[in-house]
JSON list of C-alpha atoms in Angstrom, two decimals:
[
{"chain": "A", "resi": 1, "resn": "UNK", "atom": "CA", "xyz": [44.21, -30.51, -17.50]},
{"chain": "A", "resi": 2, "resn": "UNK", "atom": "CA", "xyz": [41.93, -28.51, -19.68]},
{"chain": "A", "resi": 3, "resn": "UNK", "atom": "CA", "xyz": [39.06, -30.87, -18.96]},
{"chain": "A", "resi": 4, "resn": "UNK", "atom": "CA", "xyz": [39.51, -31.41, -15.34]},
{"chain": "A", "resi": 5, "resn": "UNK", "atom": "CA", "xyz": [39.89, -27.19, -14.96]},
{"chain": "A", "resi": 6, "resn": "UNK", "atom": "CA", "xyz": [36.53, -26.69, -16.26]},
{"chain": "A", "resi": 7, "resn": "UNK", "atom": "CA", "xyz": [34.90, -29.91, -14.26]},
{"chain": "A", "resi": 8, "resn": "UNK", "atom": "CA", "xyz": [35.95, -27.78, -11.72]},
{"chain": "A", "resi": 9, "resn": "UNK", "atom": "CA", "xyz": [34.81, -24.65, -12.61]},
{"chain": "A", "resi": 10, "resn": "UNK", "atom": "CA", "xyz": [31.18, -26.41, -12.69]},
{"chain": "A", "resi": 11, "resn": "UNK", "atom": "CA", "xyz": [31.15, -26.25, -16.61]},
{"chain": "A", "resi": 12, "resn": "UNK", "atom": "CA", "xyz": [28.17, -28.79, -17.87]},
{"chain": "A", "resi": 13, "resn": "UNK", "atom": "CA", "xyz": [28.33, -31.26, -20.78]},
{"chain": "A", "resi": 14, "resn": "UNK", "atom": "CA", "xyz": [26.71, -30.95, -23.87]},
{"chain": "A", "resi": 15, "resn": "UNK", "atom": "CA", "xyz": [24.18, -33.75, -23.97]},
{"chain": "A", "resi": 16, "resn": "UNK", "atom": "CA", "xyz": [25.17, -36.63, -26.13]},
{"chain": "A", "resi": 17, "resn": "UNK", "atom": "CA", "xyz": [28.94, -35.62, -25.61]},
{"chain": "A", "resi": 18, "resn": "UNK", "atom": "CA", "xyz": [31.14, -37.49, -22.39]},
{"chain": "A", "resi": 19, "resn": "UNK", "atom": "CA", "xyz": [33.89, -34.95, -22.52]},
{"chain": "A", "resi": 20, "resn": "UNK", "atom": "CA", "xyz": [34.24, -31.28, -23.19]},
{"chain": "A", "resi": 21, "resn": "UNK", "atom": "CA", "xyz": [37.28, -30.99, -24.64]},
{"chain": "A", "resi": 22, "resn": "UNK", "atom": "CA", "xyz": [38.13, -32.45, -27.72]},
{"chain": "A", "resi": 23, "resn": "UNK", "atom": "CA", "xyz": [41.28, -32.55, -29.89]},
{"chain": "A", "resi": 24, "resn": "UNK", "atom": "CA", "xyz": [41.89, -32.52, -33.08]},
{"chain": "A", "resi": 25, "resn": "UNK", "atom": "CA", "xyz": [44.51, -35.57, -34.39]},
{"chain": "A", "resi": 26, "resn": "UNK", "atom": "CA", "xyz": [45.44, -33.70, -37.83]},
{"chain": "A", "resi": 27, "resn": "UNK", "atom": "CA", "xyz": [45.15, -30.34, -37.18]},
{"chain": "A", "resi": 28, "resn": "UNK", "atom": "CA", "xyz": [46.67, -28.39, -33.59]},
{"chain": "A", "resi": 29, "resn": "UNK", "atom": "CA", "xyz": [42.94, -27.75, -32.29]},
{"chain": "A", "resi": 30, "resn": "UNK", "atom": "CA", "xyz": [40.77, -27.82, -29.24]},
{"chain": "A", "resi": 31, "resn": "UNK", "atom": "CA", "xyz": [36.95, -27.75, -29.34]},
{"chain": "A", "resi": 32, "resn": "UNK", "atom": "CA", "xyz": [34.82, -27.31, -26.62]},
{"chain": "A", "resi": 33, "resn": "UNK", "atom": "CA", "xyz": [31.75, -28.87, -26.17]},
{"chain": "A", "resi": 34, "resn": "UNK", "atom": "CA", "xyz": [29.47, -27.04, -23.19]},
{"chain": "A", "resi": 35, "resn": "UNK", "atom": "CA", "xyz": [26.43, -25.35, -22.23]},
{"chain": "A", "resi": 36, "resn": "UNK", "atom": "CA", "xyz": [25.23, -23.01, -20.55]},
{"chain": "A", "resi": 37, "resn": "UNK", "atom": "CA", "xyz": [23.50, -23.58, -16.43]},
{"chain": "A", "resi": 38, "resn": "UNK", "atom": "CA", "xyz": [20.59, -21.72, -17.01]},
{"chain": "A", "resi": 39, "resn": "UNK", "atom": "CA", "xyz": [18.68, -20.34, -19.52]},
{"chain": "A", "resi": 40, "resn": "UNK", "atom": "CA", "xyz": [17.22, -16.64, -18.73]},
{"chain": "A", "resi": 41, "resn": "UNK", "atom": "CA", "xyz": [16.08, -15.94, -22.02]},
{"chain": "A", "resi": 42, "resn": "UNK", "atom": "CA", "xyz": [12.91, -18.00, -21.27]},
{"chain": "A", "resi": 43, "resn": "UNK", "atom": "CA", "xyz": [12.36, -16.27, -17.56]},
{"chain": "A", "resi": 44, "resn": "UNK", "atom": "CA", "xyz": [13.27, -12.79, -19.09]},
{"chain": "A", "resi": 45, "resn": "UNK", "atom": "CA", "xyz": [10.54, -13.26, -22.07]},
{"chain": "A", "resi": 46, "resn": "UNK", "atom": "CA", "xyz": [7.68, -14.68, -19.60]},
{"chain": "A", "resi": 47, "resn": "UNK", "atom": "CA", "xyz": [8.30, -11.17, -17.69]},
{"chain": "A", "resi": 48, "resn": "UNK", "atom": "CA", "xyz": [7.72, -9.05, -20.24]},
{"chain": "A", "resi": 49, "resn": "UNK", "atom": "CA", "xyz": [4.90, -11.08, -21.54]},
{"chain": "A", "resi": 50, "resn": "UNK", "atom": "CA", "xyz": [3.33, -10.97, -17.96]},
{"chain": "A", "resi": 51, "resn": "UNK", "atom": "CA", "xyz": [4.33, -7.36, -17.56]},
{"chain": "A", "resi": 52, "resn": "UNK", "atom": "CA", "xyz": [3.83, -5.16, -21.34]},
{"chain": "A", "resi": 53, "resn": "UNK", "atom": "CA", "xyz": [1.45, -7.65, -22.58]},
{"chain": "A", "resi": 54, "resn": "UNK", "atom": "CA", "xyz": [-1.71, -7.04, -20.83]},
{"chain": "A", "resi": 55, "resn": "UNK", "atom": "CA", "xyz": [-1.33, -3.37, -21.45]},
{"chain": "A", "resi": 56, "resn": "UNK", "atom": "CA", "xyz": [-0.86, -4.07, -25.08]},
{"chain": "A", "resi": 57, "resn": "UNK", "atom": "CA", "xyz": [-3.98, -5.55, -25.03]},
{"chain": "A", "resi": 58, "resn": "UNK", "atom": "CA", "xyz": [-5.96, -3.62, -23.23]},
{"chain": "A", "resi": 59, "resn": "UNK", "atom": "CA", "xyz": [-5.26, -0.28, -25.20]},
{"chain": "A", "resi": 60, "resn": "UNK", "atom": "CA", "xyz": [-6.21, -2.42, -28.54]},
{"chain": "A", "resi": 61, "resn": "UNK", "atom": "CA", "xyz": [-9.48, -3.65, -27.19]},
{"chain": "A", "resi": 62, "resn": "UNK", "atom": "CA", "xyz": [-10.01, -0.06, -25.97]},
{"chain": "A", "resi": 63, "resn": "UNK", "atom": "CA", "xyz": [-8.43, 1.71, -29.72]},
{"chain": "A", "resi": 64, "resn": "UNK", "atom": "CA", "xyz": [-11.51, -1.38, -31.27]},
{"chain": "A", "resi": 65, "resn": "UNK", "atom": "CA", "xyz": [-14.33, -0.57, -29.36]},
{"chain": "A", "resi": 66, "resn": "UNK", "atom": "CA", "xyz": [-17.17, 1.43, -29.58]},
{"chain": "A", "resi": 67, "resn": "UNK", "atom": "CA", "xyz": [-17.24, 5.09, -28.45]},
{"chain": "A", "resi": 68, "resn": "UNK", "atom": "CA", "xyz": [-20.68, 4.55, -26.77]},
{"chain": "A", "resi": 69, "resn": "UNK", "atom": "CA", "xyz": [-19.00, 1.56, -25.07]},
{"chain": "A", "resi": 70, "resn": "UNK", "atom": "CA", "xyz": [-16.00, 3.32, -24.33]},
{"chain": "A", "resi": 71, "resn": "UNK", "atom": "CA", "xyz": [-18.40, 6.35, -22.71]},
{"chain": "A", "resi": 72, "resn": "UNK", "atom": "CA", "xyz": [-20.58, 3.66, -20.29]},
{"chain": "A", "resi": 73, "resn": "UNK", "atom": "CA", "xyz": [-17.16, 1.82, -18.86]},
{"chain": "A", "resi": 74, "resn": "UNK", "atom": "CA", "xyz": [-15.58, 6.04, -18.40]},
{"chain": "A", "resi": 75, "resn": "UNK", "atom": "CA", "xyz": [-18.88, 6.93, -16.34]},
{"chain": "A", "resi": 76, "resn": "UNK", "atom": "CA", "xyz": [-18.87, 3.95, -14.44]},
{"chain": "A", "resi": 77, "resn": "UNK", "atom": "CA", "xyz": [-15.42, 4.19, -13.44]},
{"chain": "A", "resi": 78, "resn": "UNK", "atom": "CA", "xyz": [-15.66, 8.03, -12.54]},
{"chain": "A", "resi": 79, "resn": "UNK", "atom": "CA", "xyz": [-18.86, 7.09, -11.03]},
{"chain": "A", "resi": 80, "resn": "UNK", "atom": "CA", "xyz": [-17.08, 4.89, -8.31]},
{"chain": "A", "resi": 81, "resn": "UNK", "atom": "CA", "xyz": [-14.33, 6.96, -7.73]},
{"chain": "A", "resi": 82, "resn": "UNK", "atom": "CA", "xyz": [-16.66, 9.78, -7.02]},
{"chain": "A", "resi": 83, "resn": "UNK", "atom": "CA", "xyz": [-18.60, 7.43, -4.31]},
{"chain": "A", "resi": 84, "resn": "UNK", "atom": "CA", "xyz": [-15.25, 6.35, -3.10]},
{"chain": "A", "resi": 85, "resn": "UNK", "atom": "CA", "xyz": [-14.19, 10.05, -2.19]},
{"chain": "A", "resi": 86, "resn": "UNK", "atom": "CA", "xyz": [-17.88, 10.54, -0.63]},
{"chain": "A", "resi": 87, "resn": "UNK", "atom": "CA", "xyz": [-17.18, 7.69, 1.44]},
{"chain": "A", "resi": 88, "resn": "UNK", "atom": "CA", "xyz": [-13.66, 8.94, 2.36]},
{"chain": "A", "resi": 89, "resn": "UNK", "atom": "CA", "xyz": [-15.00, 12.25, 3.32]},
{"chain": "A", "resi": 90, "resn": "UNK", "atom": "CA", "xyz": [-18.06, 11.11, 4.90]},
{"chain": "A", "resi": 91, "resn": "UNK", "atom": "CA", "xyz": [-15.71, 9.06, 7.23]},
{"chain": "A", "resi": 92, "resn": "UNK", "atom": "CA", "xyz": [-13.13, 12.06, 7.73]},
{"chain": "A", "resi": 93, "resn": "UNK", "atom": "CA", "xyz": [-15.64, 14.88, 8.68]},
{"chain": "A", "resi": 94, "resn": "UNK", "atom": "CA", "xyz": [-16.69, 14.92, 12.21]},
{"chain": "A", "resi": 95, "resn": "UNK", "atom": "CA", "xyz": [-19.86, 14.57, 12.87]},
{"chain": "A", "resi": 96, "resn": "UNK", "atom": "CA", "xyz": [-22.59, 17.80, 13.16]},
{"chain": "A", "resi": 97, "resn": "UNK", "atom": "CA", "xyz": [-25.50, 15.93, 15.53]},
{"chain": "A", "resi": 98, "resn": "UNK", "atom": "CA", "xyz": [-23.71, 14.91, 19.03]},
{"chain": "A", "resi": 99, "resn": "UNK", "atom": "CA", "xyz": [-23.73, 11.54, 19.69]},
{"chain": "A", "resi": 100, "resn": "UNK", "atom": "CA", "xyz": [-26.40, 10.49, 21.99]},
{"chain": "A", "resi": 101, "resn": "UNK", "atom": "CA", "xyz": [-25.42, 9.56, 25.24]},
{"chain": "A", "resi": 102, "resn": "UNK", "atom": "CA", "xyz": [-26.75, 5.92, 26.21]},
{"chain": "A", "resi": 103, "resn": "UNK", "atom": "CA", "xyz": [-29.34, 6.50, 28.96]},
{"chain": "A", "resi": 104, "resn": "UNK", "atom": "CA", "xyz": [-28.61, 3.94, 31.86]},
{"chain": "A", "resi": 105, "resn": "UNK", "atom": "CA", "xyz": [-31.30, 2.44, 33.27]},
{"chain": "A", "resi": 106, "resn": "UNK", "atom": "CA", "xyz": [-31.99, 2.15, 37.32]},
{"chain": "A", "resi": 107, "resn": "UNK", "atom": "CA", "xyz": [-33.22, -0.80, 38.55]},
{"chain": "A", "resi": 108, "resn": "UNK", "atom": "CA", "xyz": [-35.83, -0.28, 41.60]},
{"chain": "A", "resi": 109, "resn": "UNK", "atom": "CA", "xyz": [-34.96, -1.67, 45.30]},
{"chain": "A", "resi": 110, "resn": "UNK", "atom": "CA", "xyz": [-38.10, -3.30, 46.64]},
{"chain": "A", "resi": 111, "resn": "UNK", "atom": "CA", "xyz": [-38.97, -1.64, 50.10]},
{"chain": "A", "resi": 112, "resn": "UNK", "atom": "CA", "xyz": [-37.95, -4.48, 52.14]},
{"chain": "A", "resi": 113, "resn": "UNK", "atom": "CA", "xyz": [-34.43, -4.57, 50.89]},
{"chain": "A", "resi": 114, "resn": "UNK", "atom": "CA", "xyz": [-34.16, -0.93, 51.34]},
{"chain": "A", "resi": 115, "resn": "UNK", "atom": "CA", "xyz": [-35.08, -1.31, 55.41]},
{"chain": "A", "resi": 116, "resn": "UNK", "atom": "CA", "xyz": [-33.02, -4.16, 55.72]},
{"chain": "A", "resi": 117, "resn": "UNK", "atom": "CA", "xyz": [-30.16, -1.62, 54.06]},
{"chain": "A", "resi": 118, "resn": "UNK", "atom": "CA", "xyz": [-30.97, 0.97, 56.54]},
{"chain": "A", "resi": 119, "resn": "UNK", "atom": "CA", "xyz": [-30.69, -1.59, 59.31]}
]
């Protein structure tokens, strides 16, 4: 009953074993023989390796370098934040010059289909 209760309950075998429960002959035991579905020990590892690791890194390469290295990658980086504000503003502030106006051009009616207008 034992065994059929946990086929139910969607219990896996252990590989190499056909049953789950076994029974001791000499002695009144029961052993069970089952794994687990899934292993999330594996998925829970690979997301803190994809997620802590990279900062890990990254502050030891930074805590190994150079301090002139470390001072050319800081101005660069303040460098293009500064030219990305500049562009933010220069796109936010109106505009001191008007635009110009496009100047239409008028095409010119030849005399004789102005009298035959007229007419």
């Amino acid at each position: 009953q034992l065994e059929q209760a946990c086929f139910d309950a969607g219990v896996e075998l252990w590989p190499g074993y056909s049953h789950v429960v076994f029974a001791d002959v000499d002695q009144p035991t029961v052993y069970l023989a089952w794994q687990k579905g899934f292993a999330w020990l594996p998925i829970i590892i690979g997301l803190l390796v994809t997620t802590v690791l990279p900062p890990l890194l990254g502050s030891l390469v930074w805590w190994l370098m150079p301090e002139s290295l470390k001072n050319l990658i800081s101005g660069i980086v303040n460098m293009g934040i500064m030219l990305l504000v500049m562009l933010l503003i220069s796109k936010l502030m109106p505009s001191f010059t008007q635009d110009k106006e496009k100047v239409r051009k008028v095409k010119q009616v030849e005399p004789e289909k102005l009298e035959e207008a007229k007419a």
